[in-house]
Amino acid sequence: MSQVLEYSEKVMDHFSNPRNVGEIENASGVGTVGNAKCGDIMRIFLDIEDNVIKDAKFKTFGCGAAVATSSIATEMIIGKTVEEALKLTNKAVMEALGGLPPVKVHCSLLAEEAVHAALWDYAQKNGLMIEGLEPPVADIEERE
Ligand code: FES
């Protein structure tokens, strides 16, 4: 029997009214990650100028929690430096959302990894070495 999951008001808000949905043309960095287990895919676009994230947008083909985590993750990194954005953890994303049910924790990991993948793409395109930035994995199930 399936169980009804309890979501915080913040999760419901970001799911019903997601911020920063869309694409950025000629983005400085684009990161796409998926989770083979649930089949969800998240793509994050970054516009970076002078090492600062001027804009972030996302497209998520996934569950409601994945939509909410990508929405809040984009909000959390806009205006931040590349180094600050790199420090965004799935834990911080979950905290900002007022928590997630245990079976949905991996959705926040998708947001963290999508941001990292977009930063990696940015670094690759510009020949930059960013301390602490690791090559992204296509399927985040490996990181769970
Ligand atoms: Fe997989 Fe939410 S169920 S990202």
mmCIF file of N, CA and C and ligand atoms in Angstrom:
data_model
loop_
_atom_site.group_PDB
_atom_site.id
_atom_site.type_symbol
_atom_site.label_atom_id
_atom_site.label_comp_id
_atom_site.label_asym_id
_atom_site.label_seq_id
_atom_site.Cartn_x
_atom_site.Cartn_y
_atom_site.Cartn_z
ATOM 1 N N MET A 1 0.843 -1.193 0.000
ATOM 2 C CA MET A 1 0.000 0.000 0.000
ATOM 3 C C MET A 1 0.884 1.252 0.000
ATOM 4 N N SER A 2 0.551 2.197 -0.824
ATOM 5 C CA SER A 2 1.405 3.383 -0.862
ATOM 6 C C SER A 2 1.042 4.325 0.279
ATOM 7 N N GLN A 3 2.050 5.064 0.697
ATOM 8 C CA GLN A 3 1.907 5.935 1.851
ATOM 9 C C GLN A 3 1.861 7.381 1.369
ATOM 10 N N VAL A 4 1.051 8.187 2.006
ATOM 11 C CA VAL A 4 1.005 9.596 1.615
ATOM 12 C C VAL A 4 2.161 10.311 2.306
ATOM 13 N N LEU A 5 2.970 11.023 1.501
ATOM 14 C CA LEU A 5 4.130 11.704 2.072
ATOM 15 C C LEU A 5 3.737 13.077 2.582
ATOM 16 N N GLU A 6 4.362 13.444 3.689
ATOM 17 C CA GLU A 6 4.118 14.770 4.268
ATOM 18 C C GLU A 6 5.174 15.731 3.741
ATOM 19 N N TYR A 7 4.749 16.811 3.129
ATOM 20 C CA TYR A 7 5.688 17.821 2.644
ATOM 21 C C TYR A 7 5.506 19.112 3.419
ATOM 22 N N SER A 8 6.602 19.831 3.605
ATOM 23 C CA SER A 8 6.526 21.121 4.283
ATOM 24 C C SER A 8 5.818 22.127 3.374
ATOM 25 N N GLU A 9 5.377 23.224 3.975
ATOM 26 C CA GLU A 9 4.713 24.275 3.190
ATOM 27 C C GLU A 9 5.652 24.833 2.131
ATOM 28 N N LYS A 10 6.913 24.950 2.511
ATOM 29 C CA LYS A 10 7.934 25.506 1.606
ATOM 30 C C LYS A 10 8.098 24.609 0.377
ATOM 31 N N VAL A 11 8.115 23.300 0.605
ATOM 32 C CA VAL A 11 8.231 22.373 -0.525
ATOM 33 C C VAL A 11 7.026 22.552 -1.441
ATOM 34 N N MET A 12 5.851 22.590 -0.852
ATOM 35 C CA MET A 12 4.627 22.729 -1.649
ATOM 36 C C MET A 12 4.631 24.044 -2.422
ATOM 37 N N ASP A 13 5.141 25.092 -1.796
ATOM 38 C CA ASP A 13 5.205 26.395 -2.445
ATOM 39 C C ASP A 13 6.138 26.336 -3.659
ATOM 40 N N HIS A 14 7.332 25.794 -3.469
ATOM 41 C CA HIS A 14 8.293 25.743 -4.582
ATOM 42 C C HIS A 14 7.878 24.749 -5.654
ATOM 43 N N PHE A 15 7.075 23.751 -5.257
ATOM 44 C CA PHE A 15 6.585 22.803 -6.254
ATOM 45 C C PHE A 15 5.459 23.439 -7.080
ATOM 46 N N SER A 16 4.545 24.110 -6.404
ATOM 47 C CA SER A 16 3.400 24.691 -7.123
ATOM 48 C C SER A 16 3.761 25.975 -7.852
ATOM 49 N N ASN A 17 4.779 26.666 -7.333
ATOM 50 C CA ASN A 17 5.136 27.950 -7.907
ATOM 51 C C ASN A 17 6.655 28.038 -8.055
ATOM 52 N N PRO A 18 7.221 27.158 -8.884
ATOM 53 C CA PRO A 18 8.689 27.092 -8.957
ATOM 54 C C PRO A 18 9.310 28.371 -9.501
ATOM 55 N N ARG A 19 10.433 28.770 -8.880
ATOM 56 C CA ARG A 19 11.161 29.961 -9.334
ATOM 57 C C ARG A 19 12.224 29.535 -10.356
ATOM 58 N N ASN A 20 12.509 30.467 -11.243
ATOM 59 C CA ASN A 20 13.628 30.300 -12.192
ATOM 60 C C ASN A 20 13.506 29.093 -13.124
ATOM 61 N N VAL A 21 12.293 28.797 -13.553
ATOM 62 C CA VAL A 21 12.118 27.715 -14.524
ATOM 63 C C VAL A 21 12.511 28.237 -15.898
ATOM 64 N N GLY A 22 13.209 27.437 -16.665
ATOM 65 C CA GLY A 22 13.516 27.821 -18.039
ATOM 66 C C GLY A 22 14.938 27.507 -18.427
ATOM 67 N N GLU A 23 15.380 28.157 -19.472
ATOM 68 C CA GLU A 23 16.729 27.931 -19.987
ATOM 69 C C GLU A 23 17.442 29.266 -20.099
ATOM 70 N N ILE A 24 18.752 29.239 -20.137
ATOM 71 C CA ILE A 24 19.524 30.451 -20.416
ATOM 72 C C ILE A 24 20.250 30.207 -21.730
ATOM 73 N N GLU A 25 20.000 31.084 -22.681
ATOM 74 C CA GLU A 25 20.674 30.953 -23.973
ATOM 75 C C GLU A 25 22.144 31.295 -23.801
ATOM 76 N N ASN A 26 22.995 30.570 -24.451
ATOM 77 C CA ASN A 26 24.442 30.770 -24.320
ATOM 78 C C ASN A 26 24.872 30.812 -22.853
ATOM 79 N N ALA A 27 24.381 29.875 -22.091
ATOM 80 C CA ALA A 27 24.722 29.818 -20.662
ATOM 81 C C ALA A 27 26.226 29.630 -20.465
ATOM 82 N N SER A 28 26.737 30.172 -19.363
ATOM 83 C CA SER A 28 28.156 29.990 -19.053
ATOM 84 C C SER A 28 28.434 28.536 -18.697
ATOM 85 N N GLY A 29 27.431 27.888 -18.114
ATOM 86 C CA GLY A 29 27.591 26.490 -17.740
ATOM 87 C C GLY A 29 26.243 25.807 -17.676
ATOM 88 N N VAL A 30 26.203 24.560 -18.146
ATOM 89 C CA VAL A 30 24.961 23.784 -18.090
ATOM 90 C C VAL A 30 25.286 22.430 -17.471
ATOM 91 N N GLY A 31 24.484 22.023 -16.513
ATOM 92 C CA GLY A 31 24.717 20.730 -15.877
ATOM 93 C C GLY A 31 23.465 19.881 -15.905
ATOM 94 N N THR A 32 23.627 18.647 -16.346
ATOM 95 C CA THR A 32 22.484 17.731 -16.384
ATOM 96 C C THR A 32 22.826 16.485 -15.598
ATOM 97 N N VAL A 33 21.983 16.139 -14.657
ATOM 98 C CA VAL A 33 22.193 14.891 -13.928
ATOM 99 C C VAL A 33 20.878 14.137 -13.816
ATOM 100 N N GLY A 34 21.008 12.852 -13.653
ATOM 101 C CA GLY A 34 19.807 12.034 -13.536
ATOM 102 C C GLY A 34 19.993 10.976 -12.478
ATOM 103 N N ASN A 35 18.911 10.367 -12.144
ATOM 104 C CA ASN A 35 18.963 9.242 -11.218
ATOM 105 C C ASN A 35 18.274 8.071 -11.909
ATOM 106 N N ALA A 36 19.059 7.058 -12.226
ATOM 107 C CA ALA A 36 18.531 5.941 -13.004
ATOM 108 C C ALA A 36 17.426 5.204 -12.254
ATOM 109 N N LYS A 37 17.496 5.237 -10.921
ATOM 110 C CA LYS A 37 16.515 4.482 -10.136
ATOM 111 C C LYS A 37 15.106 5.043 -10.313
ATOM 112 N N CYS A 38 14.973 6.370 -10.175
ATOM 113 C CA CYS A 38 13.633 6.951 -10.304
ATOM 114 C C CYS A 38 13.387 7.518 -11.700
ATOM 115 N N GLY A 39 14.465 7.659 -12.489
ATOM 116 C CA GLY A 39 14.309 8.137 -13.860
ATOM 117 C C GLY A 39 14.209 9.644 -13.985
ATOM 118 N N ASP A 40 14.425 10.353 -12.874
ATOM 119 C CA ASP A 40 14.289 11.808 -12.918
ATOM 120 C C ASP A 40 15.564 12.470 -13.441
ATOM 121 N N ILE A 41 15.356 13.575 -14.150
ATOM 122 C CA ILE A 41 16.478 14.308 -14.742
ATOM 123 C C ILE A 41 16.351 15.792 -14.418
ATOM 124 N N MET A 42 17.476 16.403 -14.059
ATOM 125 C CA MET A 42 17.489 17.823 -13.734
ATOM 126 C C MET A 42 18.581 18.514 -14.548
ATOM 127 N N ARG A 43 18.235 19.679 -15.100
ATOM 128 C CA ARG A 43 19.239 20.451 -15.851
ATOM 129 C C ARG A 43 19.284 21.859 -15.288
ATOM 130 N N ILE A 44 20.476 22.329 -14.989
ATOM 131 C CA ILE A 44 20.636 23.684 -14.451
ATOM 132 C C ILE A 44 21.535 24.511 -15.377
ATOM 133 N N PHE A 45 21.083 25.727 -15.654
ATOM 134 C CA PHE A 45 21.808 26.659 -16.520
ATOM 135 C C PHE A 45 22.319 27.804 -15.651
ATOM 136 N N LEU A 46 23.574 28.190 -15.869
ATOM 137 C CA LEU A 46 24.142 29.299 -15.094
ATOM 138 C C LEU A 46 24.654 30.392 -16.013
ATOM 139 N N ASP A 47 24.405 31.622 -15.601
ATOM 140 C CA ASP A 47 25.001 32.758 -16.279
ATOM 141 C C ASP A 47 26.004 33.345 -15.295
ATOM 142 N N ILE A 48 27.282 33.250 -15.633
ATOM 143 C CA ILE A 48 28.337 33.675 -14.700
ATOM 144 C C ILE A 48 29.129 34.832 -15.299
ATOM 145 N N GLU A 49 29.285 35.865 -14.508
ATOM 146 C CA GLU A 49 30.052 37.030 -14.938
ATOM 147 C C GLU A 49 30.973 37.437 -13.804
ATOM 148 N N ASP A 50 32.228 37.647 -14.115
ATOM 149 C CA ASP A 50 33.206 38.023 -13.093
ATOM 150 C C ASP A 50 33.142 37.118 -11.870
ATOM 151 N N ASN A 51 33.051 35.833 -12.123
ATOM 152 C CA ASN A 51 33.042 34.822 -11.061
ATOM 153 C C ASN A 51 31.772 34.824 -10.195
ATOM 154 N N VAL A 52 30.772 35.600 -10.609
ATOM 155 C CA VAL A 52 29.523 35.667 -9.821
ATOM 156 C C VAL A 52 28.368 35.116 -10.647
ATOM 157 N N ILE A 53 27.503 34.351 -9.994
ATOM 158 C CA ILE A 53 26.340 33.784 -10.679
ATOM 159 C C ILE A 53 25.261 34.860 -10.785
ATOM 160 N N LYS A 54 25.113 35.356 -12.008
ATOM 161 C CA LYS A 54 24.157 36.442 -12.251
ATOM 162 C C LYS A 54 22.748 35.897 -12.388
ATOM 163 N N ASP A 55 22.647 34.693 -12.944
ATOM 164 C CA ASP A 55 21.327 34.108 -13.142
ATOM 165 C C ASP A 55 21.447 32.585 -13.158
ATOM 166 N N ALA A 56 20.369 31.937 -12.767
ATOM 167 C CA ALA A 56 20.318 30.476 -12.791
ATOM 168 C C ALA A 56 18.908 30.065 -13.158
ATOM 169 N N LYS A 57 18.809 29.094 -14.036
ATOM 170 C CA LYS A 57 17.484 28.578 -14.414
ATOM 171 C C LYS A 57 17.549 27.054 -14.408
ATOM 172 N N PHE A 58 16.378 26.449 -14.365
ATOM 173 C CA PHE A 58 16.389 24.982 -14.372
ATOM 174 C C PHE A 58 15.224 24.400 -15.151
ATOM 175 N N LYS A 59 15.466 23.159 -15.566
ATOM 176 C CA LYS A 59 14.405 22.352 -16.155
ATOM 177 C C LYS A 59 14.499 21.002 -15.478
ATOM 178 N N THR A 60 13.430 20.595 -14.866
ATOM 179 C CA THR A 60 13.450 19.317 -14.160
ATOM 180 C C THR A 60 12.333 18.416 -14.659
ATOM 181 N N PHE A 61 12.742 17.257 -15.108
ATOM 182 C CA PHE A 61 11.771 16.246 -15.513
ATOM 183 C C PHE A 61 11.764 15.252 -14.374
ATOM 184 N N GLY A 62 10.961 15.547 -13.379
ATOM 185 C CA GLY A 62 11.034 14.663 -12.228
ATOM 186 C C GLY A 62 9.906 14.907 -11.238
ATOM 187 N N CYS A 63 10.101 14.372 -10.070
ATOM 188 C CA CYS A 63 9.069 14.416 -9.048
ATOM 189 C C CYS A 63 8.923 15.830 -8.462
ATOM 190 N N GLY A 64 7.900 16.024 -7.673
ATOM 191 C CA GLY A 64 7.638 17.324 -7.070
ATOM 192 C C GLY A 64 8.767 17.806 -6.191
ATOM 193 N N ALA A 65 9.386 16.883 -5.451
ATOM 194 C CA ALA A 65 10.488 17.276 -4.566
ATOM 195 C C ALA A 65 11.693 17.717 -5.393
ATOM 196 N N ALA A 66 11.897 17.096 -6.545
ATOM 197 C CA ALA A 66 13.014 17.487 -7.418
ATOM 198 C C ALA A 66 12.757 18.883 -7.991
ATOM 199 N N VAL A 67 11.515 19.182 -8.309
ATOM 200 C CA VAL A 67 11.168 20.520 -8.805
ATOM 201 C C VAL A 67 11.435 21.536 -7.690
ATOM 202 N N ALA A 68 10.985 21.216 -6.473
ATOM 203 C CA ALA A 68 11.164 22.132 -5.341
ATOM 204 C C ALA A 68 12.643 22.327 -5.014
ATOM 205 N N THR A 69 13.437 21.250 -5.057
ATOM 206 C CA THR A 69 14.858 21.406 -4.710
ATOM 207 C C THR A 69 15.590 22.198 -5.789
ATOM 208 N N SER A 70 15.231 21.994 -7.062
ATOM 209 C CA SER A 70 15.930 22.785 -8.089
ATOM 210 C C SER A 70 15.525 24.236 -8.008
ATOM 211 N N SER A 71 14.247 24.484 -7.712
ATOM 212 C CA SER A 71 13.771 25.859 -7.599
ATOM 213 C C SER A 71 14.525 26.596 -6.490
ATOM 214 N N ILE A 72 14.586 26.004 -5.323
ATOM 215 C CA ILE A 72 15.239 26.702 -4.200
ATOM 216 C C ILE A 72 16.756 26.755 -4.396
ATOM 217 N N ALA A 73 17.324 25.727 -5.024
ATOM 218 C CA ALA A 73 18.779 25.731 -5.252
ATOM 219 C C ALA A 73 19.164 26.894 -6.167
ATOM 220 N N THR A 74 18.362 27.161 -7.201
ATOM 221 C CA THR A 74 18.691 28.285 -8.092
ATOM 222 C C THR A 74 18.600 29.591 -7.303
ATOM 223 N N GLU A 75 17.580 29.705 -6.457
ATOM 224 C CA GLU A 75 17.449 30.930 -5.642
ATOM 225 C C GLU A 75 18.654 31.106 -4.731
ATOM 226 N N MET A 76 19.134 29.994 -4.182
ATOM 227 C CA MET A 76 20.217 30.068 -3.204
ATOM 228 C C MET A 76 21.560 30.428 -3.827
ATOM 229 N N ILE A 77 21.730 30.168 -5.123
ATOM 230 C CA ILE A 77 23.058 30.429 -5.714
ATOM 231 C C ILE A 77 23.124 31.730 -6.508
ATOM 232 N N ILE A 78 21.977 32.291 -6.864
ATOM 233 C CA ILE A 78 22.023 33.559 -7.607
ATOM 234 C C ILE A 78 22.664 34.626 -6.718
ATOM 235 N N GLY A 79 23.650 35.330 -7.270
ATOM 236 C CA GLY A 79 24.345 36.378 -6.508
ATOM 237 C C GLY A 79 25.562 35.865 -5.775
ATOM 238 N N LYS A 80 25.743 34.543 -5.792
ATOM 239 C CA LYS A 80 26.897 33.958 -5.081
ATOM 240 C C LYS A 80 28.088 33.826 -6.027
ATOM 241 N N THR A 81 29.276 33.739 -5.447
ATOM 242 C CA THR A 81 30.456 33.470 -6.272
ATOM 243 C C THR A 81 30.450 31.976 -6.627
ATOM 244 N N VAL A 82 31.284 31.647 -7.600
ATOM 245 C CA VAL A 82 31.399 30.251 -8.008
ATOM 246 C C VAL A 82 31.791 29.380 -6.812
ATOM 247 N N GLU A 83 32.740 29.870 -6.013
ATOM 248 C CA GLU A 83 33.211 29.096 -4.855
ATOM 249 C C GLU A 83 32.101 28.907 -3.825
ATOM 250 N N GLU A 84 31.309 29.946 -3.628
ATOM 251 C CA GLU A 84 30.204 29.834 -2.661
ATOM 252 C C GLU A 84 29.147 28.843 -3.173
ATOM 253 N N ALA A 85 28.857 28.920 -4.467
ATOM 254 C CA ALA A 85 27.848 28.023 -5.053
ATOM 255 C C ALA A 85 28.295 26.573 -4.967
ATOM 256 N N LEU A 86 29.605 26.383 -5.072
ATOM 257 C CA LEU A 86 30.152 25.031 -5.000
ATOM 258 C C LEU A 86 29.920 24.417 -3.625
ATOM 259 N N LYS A 87 29.779 25.276 -2.630
ATOM 260 C CA LYS A 87 29.584 24.777 -1.255
ATOM 261 C C LYS A 87 28.130 24.428 -0.964
ATOM 262 N N LEU A 88 27.244 24.683 -1.925
ATOM 263 C CA LEU A 88 25.831 24.357 -1.697
ATOM 264 C C LEU A 88 25.680 22.837 -1.553
ATOM 265 N N THR A 89 25.177 22.421 -0.419
ATOM 266 C CA THR A 89 25.007 20.983 -0.191
ATOM 267 C C THR A 89 23.532 20.616 -0.247
ATOM 268 N N ASN A 90 23.281 19.354 -0.451
ATOM 269 C CA ASN A 90 21.882 18.911 -0.468
ATOM 270 C C ASN A 90 21.249 19.106 0.909
ATOM 271 N N LYS A 91 22.087 19.082 1.949
ATOM 272 C CA LYS A 91 21.594 19.301 3.306
ATOM 273 C C LYS A 91 21.056 20.730 3.444
ATOM 274 N N ALA A 92 21.832 21.683 2.908
ATOM 275 C CA ALA A 92 21.418 23.091 2.975
ATOM 276 C C ALA A 92 20.128 23.292 2.182
ATOM 277 N N VAL A 93 20.031 22.609 1.058
ATOM 278 C CA VAL A 93 18.821 22.703 0.223
ATOM 279 C C VAL A 93 17.619 22.163 1.005
ATOM 280 N N MET A 94 17.818 21.043 1.656
ATOM 281 C CA MET A 94 16.728 20.440 2.435
ATOM 282 C C MET A 94 16.315 21.333 3.595
ATOM 283 N N GLU A 95 17.334 21.889 4.281
ATOM 284 C CA GLU A 95 17.035 22.779 5.407
ATOM 285 C C GLU A 95 16.226 23.979 4.946
ATOM 286 N N ALA A 96 16.628 24.542 3.810
ATOM 287 C CA ALA A 96 15.932 25.725 3.292
ATOM 288 C C ALA A 96 14.484 25.390 2.946
ATOM 289 N N LEU A 97 14.234 24.143 2.640
ATOM 290 C CA LEU A 97 12.872 23.726 2.291
ATOM 291 C C LEU A 97 12.071 23.254 3.498
ATOM 292 N N GLY A 98 12.691 23.305 4.659
ATOM 293 C CA GLY A 98 11.989 22.837 5.855
ATOM 294 C C GLY A 98 11.928 21.327 5.932
ATOM 295 N N GLY A 99 12.886 20.677 5.282
ATOM 296 C CA GLY A 99 12.985 19.217 5.355
ATOM 297 C C GLY A 99 12.293 18.503 4.206
ATOM 298 N N LEU A 100 12.686 17.241 4.044
ATOM 299 C CA LEU A 100 12.081 16.375 3.022
ATOM 300 C C LEU A 100 11.838 15.005 3.645
ATOM 301 N N PRO A 101 10.829 14.298 3.195
ATOM 302 C CA PRO A 101 10.644 12.932 3.705
ATOM 303 C C PRO A 101 11.865 12.075 3.320
ATOM 304 N N PRO A 102 12.260 11.121 4.180
ATOM 305 C CA PRO A 102 13.476 10.329 3.924
ATOM 306 C C PRO A 102 13.558 9.743 2.514
ATOM 307 N N VAL A 103 12.457 9.283 1.961
ATOM 308 C CA VAL A 103 12.537 8.678 0.620
ATOM 309 C C VAL A 103 12.777 9.716 -0.463
ATOM 310 N N LYS A 104 12.732 10.987 -0.092
ATOM 311 C CA LYS A 104 12.921 12.058 -1.079
ATOM 312 C C LYS A 104 14.253 12.791 -0.907
ATOM 313 N N VAL A 105 15.093 12.286 -0.021
ATOM 314 C CA VAL A 105 16.383 12.943 0.206
ATOM 315 C C VAL A 105 17.214 12.953 -1.080
ATOM 316 N N HIS A 106 17.125 11.884 -1.848
ATOM 317 C CA HIS A 106 17.938 11.815 -3.078
ATOM 318 C C HIS A 106 17.571 12.911 -4.073
ATOM 319 N N CYS A 107 16.363 13.450 -3.973
ATOM 320 C CA CYS A 107 15.953 14.518 -4.894
ATOM 321 C C CYS A 107 16.791 15.775 -4.643
ATOM 322 N N SER A 108 17.158 15.997 -3.369
ATOM 323 C CA SER A 108 17.980 17.167 -3.057
ATOM 324 C C SER A 108 19.415 16.963 -3.525
ATOM 325 N N LEU A 109 19.829 15.706 -3.567
ATOM 326 C CA LEU A 109 21.168 15.383 -4.061
ATOM 327 C C LEU A 109 21.258 15.705 -5.555
ATOM 328 N N LEU A 110 20.148 15.505 -6.232
ATOM 329 C CA LEU A 110 20.097 15.824 -7.661
ATOM 330 C C LEU A 110 20.362 17.319 -7.864
ATOM 331 N N ALA A 111 19.802 18.154 -6.981
ATOM 332 C CA ALA A 111 20.001 19.604 -7.100
ATOM 333 C C ALA A 111 21.464 19.960 -6.856
ATOM 334 N N GLU A 112 22.050 19.386 -5.809
ATOM 335 C CA GLU A 112 23.455 19.666 -5.515
ATOM 336 C C GLU A 112 24.334 19.268 -6.695
ATOM 337 N N GLU A 113 24.097 18.085 -7.207
ATOM 338 C CA GLU A 113 24.932 17.581 -8.303
ATOM 339 C C GLU A 113 24.718 18.358 -9.598
ATOM 340 N N ALA A 114 23.491 18.810 -9.842
ATOM 341 C CA ALA A 114 23.226 19.563 -11.081
ATOM 342 C C ALA A 114 23.957 20.901 -11.041
ATOM 343 N N VAL A 115 23.997 21.539 -9.862
ATOM 344 C CA VAL A 115 24.734 22.795 -9.715
ATOM 345 C C VAL A 115 26.225 22.526 -9.942
ATOM 346 N N HIS A 116 26.732 21.467 -9.341
ATOM 347 C CA HIS A 116 28.151 21.131 -9.503
ATOM 348 C C HIS A 116 28.474 20.827 -10.964
ATOM 349 N N ALA A 117 27.577 20.106 -11.626
ATOM 350 C CA ALA A 117 27.806 19.755 -13.037
ATOM 351 C C ALA A 117 27.833 21.012 -13.908
ATOM 352 N N ALA A 118 26.981 21.976 -13.591
ATOM 353 C CA ALA A 118 26.953 23.231 -14.358
ATOM 354 C C ALA A 118 28.233 24.033 -14.101
ATOM 355 N N LEU A 119 28.710 24.005 -12.860
ATOM 356 C CA LEU A 119 29.960 24.692 -12.534
ATOM 357 C C LEU A 119 31.142 24.018 -13.231
ATOM 358 N N TRP A 120 31.085 22.704 -13.295
ATOM 359 C CA TRP A 120 32.135 21.935 -13.972
ATOM 360 C C TRP A 120 32.171 22.320 -15.453
ATOM 361 N N ASP A 121 30.998 22.405 -16.060
ATOM 362 C CA ASP A 121 30.895 22.776 -17.475
ATOM 363 C C ASP A 121 31.489 24.178 -17.690
ATOM 364 N N TYR A 122 31.166 25.082 -16.787
ATOM 365 C CA TYR A 122 31.693 26.447 -16.847
ATOM 366 C C TYR A 122 33.224 26.427 -16.758
ATOM 367 N N ALA A 123 33.744 25.656 -15.815
ATOM 368 C CA ALA A 123 35.192 25.581 -15.623
ATOM 369 C C ALA A 123 35.866 24.996 -16.866
ATOM 370 N N GLN A 124 35.265 23.940 -17.429
ATOM 371 C CA GLN A 124 35.821 23.301 -18.617
ATOM 372 C C GLN A 124 35.873 24.271 -19.790
ATOM 373 N N LYS A 125 34.767 24.995 -19.982
ATOM 374 C CA LYS A 125 34.670 25.925 -21.111
ATOM 375 C C LYS A 125 35.694 27.044 -21.008
ATOM 376 N N ASN A 126 36.063 27.399 -19.781
ATOM 377 C CA ASN A 126 36.960 28.529 -19.576
ATOM 378 C C ASN A 126 38.367 28.126 -19.149
ATOM 379 N N GLY A 127 38.618 26.833 -19.156
ATOM 380 C CA GLY A 127 39.942 26.344 -18.768
ATOM 381 C C GLY A 127 40.308 26.710 -17.339
ATOM 382 N N LEU A 128 39.322 26.675 -16.442
ATOM 383 C CA LEU A 128 39.573 27.057 -15.047
ATOM 384 C C LEU A 128 39.712 25.838 -14.150
ATOM 385 N N MET A 129 40.520 25.995 -13.130
ATOM 386 C CA MET A 129 40.610 24.967 -12.097
ATOM 387 C C MET A 129 39.893 25.525 -10.880
ATOM 388 N N ILE A 130 38.850 24.883 -10.428
ATOM 389 C CA ILE A 130 38.148 25.372 -9.244
ATOM 390 C C ILE A 130 38.361 24.357 -8.135
ATOM 391 N N GLU A 131 38.979 24.828 -7.061
ATOM 392 C CA GLU A 131 39.312 23.919 -5.972
ATOM 393 C C GLU A 131 38.073 23.239 -5.404
ATOM 394 N N GLY A 132 38.146 21.943 -5.277
ATOM 395 C CA GLY A 132 37.049 21.198 -4.673
ATOM 396 C C GLY A 132 36.004 20.747 -5.676
ATOM 397 N N LEU A 133 36.139 21.186 -6.926
ATOM 398 C CA LEU A 133 35.157 20.808 -7.944
ATOM 399 C C LEU A 133 35.578 19.507 -8.614
ATOM 400 N N GLU A 134 34.676 18.535 -8.550
ATOM 401 C CA GLU A 134 34.998 17.227 -9.115
ATOM 402 C C GLU A 134 34.173 16.979 -10.371
ATOM 403 N N PRO A 135 34.668 16.122 -11.267
ATOM 404 C CA PRO A 135 33.893 15.819 -12.463
ATOM 405 C C PRO A 135 32.526 15.262 -12.081
ATOM 406 N N PRO A 136 31.484 15.680 -12.774
ATOM 407 C CA PRO A 136 30.149 15.212 -12.406
ATOM 408 C C PRO A 136 29.920 13.756 -12.812
ATOM 409 N N VAL A 137 28.993 13.133 -12.136
ATOM 410 C CA VAL A 137 28.576 11.787 -12.552
ATOM 411 C C VAL A 137 27.238 11.933 -13.257
ATOM 412 N N ALA A 138 27.036 11.128 -14.290
ATOM 413 C CA ALA A 138 25.795 11.249 -15.051
ATOM 414 C C ALA A 138 24.609 10.725 -14.252
ATOM 415 N N ASP A 139 24.884 9.701 -13.442
ATOM 416 C CA ASP A 139 23.806 9.092 -12.667
ATOM 417 C C ASP A 139 24.140 9.222 -11.184
ATOM 418 N N ILE A 140 23.366 10.033 -10.466
ATOM 419 C CA ILE A 140 23.729 10.306 -9.073
ATOM 420 C C ILE A 140 23.491 9.132 -8.141
ATOM 421 N N GLU A 141 22.878 8.086 -8.640
ATOM 422 C CA GLU A 141 22.678 6.910 -7.791
ATOM 423 C C GLU A 141 24.022 6.442 -7.244
ATOM 424 N N GLU A 142 25.083 6.669 -8.063
ATOM 425 C CA GLU A 142 26.436 6.273 -7.642
ATOM 426 C C GLU A 142 26.873 7.019 -6.384
ATOM 427 N N ARG A 143 26.318 8.209 -6.159
ATOM 428 C CA ARG A 143 26.763 9.045 -5.013
ATOM 429 C C ARG A 143 25.889 8.873 -3.791
ATOM 430 N N GLU A 144 24.824 8.123 -3.908
ATOM 431 C CA GLU A 144 23.887 8.043 -2.775
ATOM 432 C C GLU A 144 24.460 7.213 -1.639
HETATM 433 FE FE1 FES B 1 13.843 10.875 -7.953
HETATM 434 FE FE2 FES B 1 12.586 12.769 -6.737
HETATM 435 S S1 FES B 1 11.960 10.706 -6.913
HETATM 436 S S2 FES B 1 14.366 12.950 -7.918
#
